[in-house]
XYZ file of N, CA, C and O in Angstrom:
620
model
N 0.865 -1.158 0.002
C -0.001 -0.013 0.042
C 0.862 1.238 0.000
O 1.872 1.348 0.713
N 0.509 2.226 -0.793
C 1.224 3.456 -0.941
C 0.865 4.473 0.114
O -0.299 4.591 0.479
N 1.846 5.146 0.557
C 1.540 6.178 1.646
C 0.985 7.409 0.923
O 1.154 7.651 -0.255
N 0.200 8.230 1.689
C -0.364 9.476 1.175
C 0.740 10.385 0.517
O 0.517 11.061 -0.411
N 1.891 10.374 1.211
C 2.924 11.193 0.720
C 3.448 10.757 -0.695
O 3.701 11.597 -1.482
N 3.549 9.429 -0.858
C 3.916 8.908 -2.159
C 2.876 9.198 -3.225
O 3.255 9.547 -4.383
N 1.615 9.113 -2.874
C 0.540 9.432 -3.784
C 0.585 10.864 -4.243
O 0.521 11.227 -5.431
N 0.815 11.812 -3.294
C 0.888 13.236 -3.551
C 2.108 13.482 -4.483
O 1.994 14.269 -5.418
N 3.237 12.837 -4.236
C 4.360 13.042 -5.029
C 4.123 12.578 -6.486
O 4.490 13.281 -7.419
N 3.467 11.470 -6.700
C 3.130 10.947 -8.031
C 2.217 11.916 -8.728
O 2.338 12.210 -10.006
N 1.234 12.473 -8.047
C 0.283 13.430 -8.675
C 1.099 14.694 -9.093
O 0.872 15.166 -10.198
N 1.864 15.179 -8.225
C 2.667 16.358 -8.561
C 3.627 16.124 -9.715
O 3.804 16.972 -10.581
N 4.235 14.956 -9.723
C 5.098 14.565 -10.818
C 4.372 14.494 -12.163
O 4.767 14.973 -13.158
N 3.142 13.982 -12.146
C 2.322 13.832 -13.303
C 1.932 15.226 -13.817
O 1.923 15.505 -15.046
N 1.585 16.157 -12.882
C 1.255 17.524 -13.285
C 2.473 18.240 -13.860
O 2.368 18.965 -14.867
N 3.655 18.017 -13.347
C 4.893 18.598 -13.866
C 5.161 18.099 -15.302
O 5.509 18.904 -16.208
N 5.005 16.822 -15.512
C 5.203 16.238 -16.839
C 4.254 16.893 -17.859
O 4.655 17.223 -18.929
N 2.964 16.976 -17.445
C 1.959 17.597 -18.346
C 2.396 19.074 -18.671
O 2.278 19.507 -19.839
N 2.855 19.789 -17.660
C 3.229 21.198 -17.861
C 4.412 21.317 -18.774
O 4.436 22.154 -19.645
N 5.419 20.420 -18.610
C 6.623 20.437 -19.438
C 6.213 20.092 -20.934
O 6.763 20.698 -21.828
N 5.359 19.138 -21.127
C 4.883 18.786 -22.463
C 4.193 19.913 -23.067
O 4.498 20.310 -24.270
N 3.304 20.582 -22.385
C 2.573 21.728 -22.890
C 3.565 22.895 -23.191
O 3.429 23.505 -24.232
N 4.516 23.163 -22.312
C 5.465 24.228 -22.605
C 6.301 23.941 -23.818
O 6.537 24.745 -24.674
N 6.737 22.687 -24.044
C 7.439 22.280 -25.198
C 6.626 22.485 -26.468
O 7.160 22.914 -27.454
N 5.363 22.102 -26.440
C 4.515 22.331 -27.552
C 4.346 23.827 -27.930
O 4.475 24.168 -29.070
N 4.144 24.657 -26.890
C 4.020 26.071 -27.157
C 5.287 26.659 -27.760
O 5.271 27.488 -28.648
N 6.476 26.305 -27.170
C 7.753 26.807 -27.658
C 7.964 26.388 -29.099
O 8.330 27.173 -29.963
N 7.677 25.115 -29.415
C 7.896 24.637 -30.754
C 6.977 25.284 -31.713
O 7.357 25.566 -32.895
N 5.730 25.621 -31.352
C 4.881 26.339 -32.158
C 5.326 27.789 -32.502
O 5.230 28.236 -33.606
N 5.897 28.418 -31.478
C 6.400 29.786 -31.661
C 7.610 29.724 -32.614
O 7.721 30.504 -33.560
N 8.501 28.781 -32.393
C 9.674 28.679 -33.227
C 9.302 28.334 -34.641
O 9.831 28.936 -35.639
N 8.372 27.428 -34.888
C 7.935 27.081 -36.171
C 7.384 28.296 -36.926
O 7.527 28.460 -38.065
N 6.664 29.080 -36.212
C 6.018 30.240 -36.810
C 7.037 31.276 -37.294
O 6.871 31.930 -38.255
N 8.127 31.440 -36.519
C 9.136 32.409 -36.853
C 10.029 31.970 -38.031
O 10.488 32.718 -38.826
N 10.293 30.703 -38.047
C 11.242 30.153 -39.072
C 10.500 29.285 -40.067
O 11.082 28.266 -40.498
N 9.348 29.725 -40.524
C 8.534 28.852 -41.399
C 9.240 28.715 -42.764
O 9.799 29.680 -43.290
N 9.245 27.480 -43.244
C 9.847 27.132 -44.547
C 8.723 26.872 -45.449
O 7.739 26.215 -45.159
N 8.770 27.512 -46.703
C 7.720 27.366 -47.627
C 8.300 27.050 -48.990
O 9.227 27.677 -49.458
N 7.663 26.064 -49.657
C 8.026 25.707 -50.994
C 7.497 26.691 -52.008
O 6.293 27.008 -51.954
N 8.335 27.127 -52.938
C 7.846 28.114 -53.953
C 7.205 27.393 -55.078
O 7.555 26.305 -55.464
N 6.250 28.094 -55.749
C 5.579 27.560 -56.922
C 6.326 27.937 -58.111
O 7.236 28.759 -58.122
N 5.855 27.501 -59.342
C 6.515 27.758 -60.579
C 6.656 29.338 -60.816
O 7.682 29.797 -61.176
N 5.589 29.998 -60.657
C 5.612 31.411 -60.961
C 6.523 32.162 -60.039
O 7.289 33.086 -60.480
N 6.522 31.849 -58.707
C 7.369 32.498 -57.801
C 8.877 32.239 -58.178
O 9.685 33.139 -58.050
N 9.184 31.087 -58.503
C 10.516 30.713 -58.950
C 10.992 31.516 -60.196
O 12.037 32.103 -60.232
N 10.074 31.575 -61.159
C 10.383 32.330 -62.369
C 10.612 33.791 -62.067
O 11.599 34.400 -62.613
N 9.825 34.409 -61.216
C 9.995 35.811 -60.931
C 11.224 36.033 -60.045
O 12.037 36.982 -60.292
N 11.469 35.138 -59.067
C 12.537 35.301 -58.159
C 13.933 35.251 -58.877
O 14.804 36.074 -58.608
N 14.090 34.314 -59.845
C 15.395 34.102 -60.460
C 15.603 34.958 -61.776
O 16.720 34.977 -62.240
N 14.540 35.541 -62.299
C 14.682 36.328 -63.465
C 15.502 37.614 -63.206
O 15.133 38.404 -62.372
N 16.629 37.724 -63.837
C 17.586 38.834 -63.649
C 17.942 39.006 -62.164
O 17.733 39.997 -61.595
N 18.580 37.969 -61.620
C 18.966 37.986 -60.200
C 20.397 37.606 -60.096
O 20.987 36.842 -60.881
N 21.022 38.150 -59.060
C 22.355 37.745 -58.631
C 22.159 36.854 -57.413
O 21.445 37.194 -56.461
N 22.820 35.672 -57.430
C 22.615 34.635 -56.423
C 23.983 34.370 -55.792
O 24.899 33.875 -56.480
N 24.116 34.644 -54.541
C 25.310 34.291 -53.751
C 24.968 33.079 -52.922
O 24.043 33.180 -52.112
N 25.734 32.002 -53.035
C 25.342 30.760 -52.435
C 26.463 30.005 -51.701
O 27.637 30.116 -52.101
N 26.090 29.388 -50.706
C 26.968 28.370 -50.047
C 26.516 27.018 -50.526
O 25.312 26.652 -50.358
N 27.386 26.277 -51.169
C 27.032 24.968 -51.750
C 27.165 23.919 -50.690
O 28.298 23.622 -50.205
N 26.029 23.429 -50.219
C 26.051 22.487 -49.067
C 26.557 21.101 -49.526
O 27.219 20.384 -48.751
N 26.220 20.654 -50.723
C 26.607 19.264 -51.156
C 28.016 19.215 -51.738
O 28.406 18.233 -52.233
N 28.743 20.337 -51.617
C 30.185 20.351 -51.940
C 30.827 21.285 -50.892
O 30.895 22.492 -51.070
N 31.225 20.647 -49.843
C 31.704 21.356 -48.680
C 32.796 22.361 -48.974
O 33.696 22.037 -49.641
N 32.582 23.596 -48.449
C 33.579 24.638 -48.645
C 33.510 25.392 -49.963
O 34.331 26.295 -50.219
N 32.497 25.101 -50.782
C 32.360 25.792 -52.053
C 31.362 26.934 -51.912
O 30.311 26.791 -51.299
N 31.751 28.073 -52.491
C 30.897 29.227 -52.554
C 30.609 29.476 -54.014
O 31.485 29.049 -54.851
N 29.502 30.136 -54.342
C 29.212 30.431 -55.773
C 28.459 31.743 -55.921
O 27.781 32.137 -55.041
N 28.658 32.316 -57.116
C 27.827 33.491 -57.496
C 27.311 33.164 -58.868
O 28.043 32.886 -59.811
N 25.997 33.234 -58.982
C 25.302 32.948 -60.244
C 24.505 34.155 -60.725
O 23.871 34.789 -59.889
N 24.656 34.478 -62.005
C 23.814 35.498 -62.607
C 22.758 34.731 -63.347
O 23.042 33.959 -64.312
N 21.482 34.931 -62.892
C 20.306 34.264 -63.550
C 19.619 35.325 -64.457
O 19.244 36.347 -63.975
N 19.623 35.095 -65.725
C 19.030 35.987 -66.661
C 17.608 35.690 -66.957
O 17.255 34.516 -67.092
N 16.767 36.708 -67.156
C 15.347 36.440 -67.485
C 15.206 35.757 -68.819
O 14.182 35.115 -69.038
N 16.213 35.807 -69.685
C 16.181 35.126 -70.973
C 16.247 33.617 -70.835
O 16.008 32.910 -71.795
N 16.591 33.106 -69.576
C 16.680 31.680 -69.403
C 18.116 31.159 -69.465
O 18.317 29.958 -69.460
N 19.035 32.021 -69.405
C 20.485 31.631 -69.308
C 21.026 31.910 -67.991
O 20.519 32.768 -67.209
N 22.096 31.207 -67.565
C 22.805 31.530 -66.356
C 24.290 31.373 -66.486
O 24.736 30.640 -67.363
N 25.042 32.067 -65.637
C 26.529 32.001 -65.562
C 26.870 31.870 -64.119
O 26.465 32.707 -63.313
N 27.625 30.843 -63.786
C 28.061 30.641 -62.410
C 29.585 30.693 -62.291
O 30.301 30.113 -63.136
N 30.055 31.383 -61.256
C 31.464 31.373 -60.911
C 31.494 30.792 -59.500
O 30.779 31.254 -58.583
N 32.300 29.703 -59.322
C 32.375 29.035 -58.038
C 33.838 28.990 -57.607
O 34.722 29.044 -58.397
N 34.039 28.808 -56.286
C 35.428 28.754 -55.725
C 35.405 28.043 -54.365
O 34.373 28.045 -53.682
N 36.528 27.507 -53.998
C 36.795 26.958 -52.712
C 38.199 27.345 -52.334
O 38.843 28.169 -53.077
N 38.739 26.842 -51.212
C 40.082 27.228 -50.865
C 41.188 26.851 -51.837
O 42.246 27.431 -51.894
N 40.905 25.809 -52.681
C 41.976 25.326 -53.565
C 41.536 25.143 -55.008
O 42.320 24.617 -55.792
N 40.336 25.527 -55.367
C 39.865 25.322 -56.693
C 38.900 26.416 -57.082
O 38.283 27.064 -56.228
N 38.637 26.566 -58.404
C 37.629 27.514 -58.812
C 37.186 27.105 -60.243
O 37.924 26.342 -60.912
N 36.038 27.595 -60.659
C 35.531 27.253 -61.992
C 34.359 28.043 -62.407
O 33.878 28.939 -61.693
N 33.967 27.848 -63.618
C 32.810 28.498 -64.176
C 31.836 27.464 -64.827
O 32.291 26.464 -65.375
N 30.561 27.738 -64.779
C 29.532 26.926 -65.395
C 28.541 27.834 -66.075
O 28.227 28.890 -65.534
N 28.123 27.428 -67.254
C 27.063 28.151 -67.974
C 25.993 27.215 -68.427
O 26.247 26.016 -68.491
N 24.818 27.725 -68.647
C 23.732 26.899 -69.091
C 22.418 27.653 -69.233
O 22.398 28.891 -69.285
N 21.341 26.857 -69.251
C 19.951 27.457 -69.343
C 19.207 27.013 -68.088
O 19.503 26.083 -67.411
N 18.160 27.815 -67.840
C 17.263 27.503 -66.711
C 15.851 27.835 -67.076
O 15.569 28.719 -67.916
N 14.926 27.111 -66.404
C 13.446 27.364 -66.519
C 12.866 26.984 -65.165
O 13.416 26.266 -64.415
N 11.655 27.522 -64.989
C 10.836 27.097 -63.821
C 9.685 26.290 -64.388
O 8.993 26.717 -65.293
N 9.558 25.065 -63.810
C 8.438 24.185 -64.272
C 8.089 23.257 -63.148
O 8.970 22.793 -62.386
N 6.848 22.938 -63.008
C 6.326 21.995 -61.984
C 6.788 22.363 -60.624
O 7.193 21.513 -59.834
N 6.759 23.622 -60.294
C 7.188 24.124 -58.946
C 8.644 23.786 -58.642
O 9.013 23.508 -57.476
N 9.549 23.751 -59.664
C 10.915 23.450 -59.526
C 11.741 24.382 -60.415
O 11.267 24.845 -61.417
N 12.966 24.623 -60.005
C 13.852 25.307 -60.880
C 14.709 24.230 -61.624
O 15.219 23.310 -60.934
N 14.745 24.334 -62.895
C 15.442 23.255 -63.724
C 16.577 23.955 -64.366
O 16.486 25.059 -64.905
N 17.795 23.226 -64.428
C 18.954 23.739 -65.078
C 19.491 22.725 -66.061
O 19.403 21.518 -65.868
N 20.061 23.202 -67.141
C 20.723 22.438 -68.135
C 22.119 23.017 -68.328
O 22.256 24.166 -68.836
N 23.093 22.271 -67.840
C 24.497 22.776 -67.938
C 24.974 22.549 -69.386
O 24.883 21.470 -69.939
N 25.523 23.667 -70.001
C 26.074 23.551 -71.338
C 27.576 23.526 -71.355
O 28.123 22.932 -72.222
N 28.149 24.192 -70.388
C 29.598 24.243 -70.340
C 30.130 24.367 -68.911
O 29.629 25.262 -68.199
N 31.047 23.568 -68.394
C 31.537 22.291 -69.145
C 30.414 21.228 -69.088
O 29.637 21.231 -68.124
N 30.466 20.428 -70.086
C 29.486 19.325 -70.088
C 29.616 18.440 -68.961
O 30.751 17.960 -68.683
N 28.540 18.130 -68.203
C 28.649 17.231 -67.044
C 28.860 15.797 -67.426
O 28.363 15.297 -68.368
N 29.800 15.203 -66.691
C 30.109 13.737 -66.904
C 28.957 12.881 -66.433
O 28.649 11.822 -67.013
N 28.362 13.305 -65.347
C 27.198 12.514 -64.794
C 25.970 13.375 -64.854
O 25.998 14.591 -64.864
N 24.892 12.703 -64.915
C 23.542 13.338 -64.916
C 23.383 14.451 -66.007
O 23.087 15.574 -65.719
N 23.640 14.085 -67.294
C 23.377 15.101 -68.321
C 21.926 15.317 -68.453
O 21.070 14.518 -68.093
N 21.579 16.415 -69.094
C 20.175 16.777 -69.331
C 19.685 17.657 -68.203
O 20.377 18.110 -67.314
N 18.404 18.008 -68.298
C 17.777 18.889 -67.309
C 17.772 18.291 -65.928
O 17.386 17.103 -65.767
N 18.111 19.079 -64.933
C 18.015 18.665 -63.504
C 17.162 19.618 -62.770
O 17.437 20.861 -62.877
N 16.130 19.098 -62.152
C 15.146 19.949 -61.500
C 15.054 19.750 -60.013
O 15.107 18.571 -59.588
N 14.909 20.800 -59.265
C 14.787 20.734 -57.787
C 13.915 21.775 -57.239
O 13.777 22.871 -57.846
N 13.313 21.532 -56.101
C 12.451 22.498 -55.432
C 13.289 23.620 -54.872
O 14.494 23.500 -54.580
N 12.640 24.745 -54.642
C 13.211 25.888 -54.024
C 12.348 26.222 -52.750
O 11.121 26.333 -52.864
N 13.037 26.312 -51.582
C 12.267 26.590 -50.331
C 12.704 27.965 -49.843
O 13.897 28.345 -49.907
N 11.726 28.764 -49.403
C 11.982 30.001 -48.797
C 12.029 29.770 -47.273
O 11.182 29.288 -46.650
N 13.164 30.254 -46.729
C 13.387 30.140 -45.298
C 13.380 31.518 -44.645
O 13.241 32.549 -45.364
N 13.531 31.546 -43.371
C 13.524 32.932 -42.684
C 14.700 33.729 -43.084
O 15.736 33.170 -43.520
N 14.620 35.033 -42.924
C 15.635 35.951 -43.176
C 16.009 36.117 -44.655
O 17.143 36.509 -44.973
N 15.089 35.777 -45.558
C 15.400 36.014 -47.005
C 16.329 35.034 -47.639
O 16.903 35.262 -48.659
N 16.521 33.827 -46.922
C 17.351 32.788 -47.474
C 16.557 31.787 -48.193
O 15.468 31.471 -47.753
N 17.108 31.316 -49.313
C 16.444 30.268 -50.096
C 17.278 29.024 -50.098
O 18.527 29.060 -50.153
N 16.598 27.890 -49.984
C 17.333 26.600 -50.062
C 16.997 25.905 -51.344
O 15.800 25.730 -51.586
N 17.913 25.486 -52.143
C 17.710 24.771 -53.331
C 17.873 23.267 -52.992
O 18.825 22.901 -52.282
N 17.032 22.466 -53.565
C 17.085 21.022 -53.435
C 17.556 20.347 -54.700
O 17.239 20.795 -55.783
N 18.264 19.204 -54.517
C 18.537 18.333 -55.633
C 17.316 17.564 -56.042
O 16.324 17.514 -55.308
N 17.379 16.865 -57.192
C 16.195 16.083 -57.609
C 15.817 15.034 -56.497
O 14.605 14.642 -56.449
N 16.748 14.509 -55.685
C 16.376 13.580 -54.694
C 15.931 14.254 -53.317
O 15.757 13.604 -52.283
N 15.711 15.545 -53.357
C 15.281 16.347 -52.201
C 16.352 16.598 -51.184
O 16.037 17.117 -50.135
N 17.632 16.226 -51.447
C 18.668 16.632 -50.535
C 19.031 18.097 -50.777
O 18.747 18.618 -51.869
N 19.667 18.745 -49.835
C 19.996 20.179 -50.018
C 21.213 20.295 -50.912
O 22.238 19.665 -50.817
N 21.020 21.236 -51.898
C 22.050 21.611 -52.817
C 22.810 22.838 -52.243
O 24.018 22.836 -52.100
N 22.045 23.871 -51.933
C 22.701 25.113 -51.424
C 21.746 26.025 -50.759
O 20.560 25.899 -50.738
N 22.374 27.005 -50.031
C 21.673 28.105 -49.449
C 21.983 29.409 -50.214
O 23.155 29.715 -50.416
N 20.962 30.140 -50.559
C 21.089 31.255 -51.448
C 20.552 32.552 -50.935
O 19.510 32.632 -50.224
N 21.263 33.645 -51.214
C 20.804 35.000 -51.007
C 20.705 35.679 -52.351
O 21.684 35.694 -53.110
N 19.588 36.141 -52.748
C 19.331 36.754 -54.066
C 19.135 38.264 -54.016
O 18.560 38.742 -53.044
N 19.565 38.877 -55.053
C 19.359 40.321 -55.179
C 19.196 40.627 -56.695
O 19.411 39.770 -57.538
N 18.687 41.809 -56.963
C 18.381 42.209 -58.323
C 19.707 42.264 -59.101
O 20.730 42.830 -58.647
N 19.706 41.854 -60.346
C 20.846 41.995 -61.283
C 20.966 43.457 -61.637
O 20.051 44.105 -62.119
N 22.196 44.074 -61.370
C 22.391 45.432 -61.746
C 22.144 45.678 -63.262
O 22.455 44.792 -64.070
N 21.660 46.815 -63.652
C 21.288 47.128 -65.070
C 22.480 46.932 -66.000
O 22.312 46.456 -67.115
N 23.715 47.306 -65.497
C 24.837 47.118 -66.372
C 25.213 45.719 -66.704
O 25.996 45.424 -67.606
N 24.673 44.772 -65.953
C 24.958 43.318 -66.174
C 23.891 42.655 -67.036
O 24.035 41.535 -67.460
N 22.795 43.342 -67.288
C 21.727 42.799 -68.066
C 22.134 42.882 -69.502
O 22.675 43.881 -69.962
N 21.904 41.805 -70.256
C 22.233 41.834 -71.648
C 21.402 42.839 -72.445
O 20.192 43.063 -72.181
N 22.030 43.571 -73.370
C 21.312 44.500 -74.159
C 20.595 43.806 -75.286
O 21.168 42.890 -75.955
N 19.380 44.261 -75.574
C 18.560 43.655 -76.633
C 18.877 44.304 -77.965
O 19.039 45.592 -78.013
N 18.983 43.547 -79.103
C 19.263 44.165 -80.335
C 18.143 45.017 -80.838
O 17.036 44.921 -80.538
């Protein structure tokens, strides 16, 4: 038989557990609301990347940074670098099926030739996360408007 003191202790412990669970739920709800991640649709991707400068940290290639010029015409130019290497990539891009799709034209990729499409997620603080076709993270991006002097002149 349990003593009254033991029963009181169990009741208080149960109340404390409920309170902690409720506090955890409330805190996670607040954090989720502040750092909400949202998947962009096709139109949002097309508008966001048209004539934009993209400064990125490439997550799936540790230590690599990149700057991409995304042109409204559907072309892009990327300059990337790390502590011991650097390079350039050019190609075409389109927004379709709520994904940004790229086709690398130079240098020709040895693996995965053809269009590669991945989702774009908007995170807090104006940061965008690009995903690979398998939904793993490709990079974290900060975008700004392409300066007028970098826009191609039309004939």
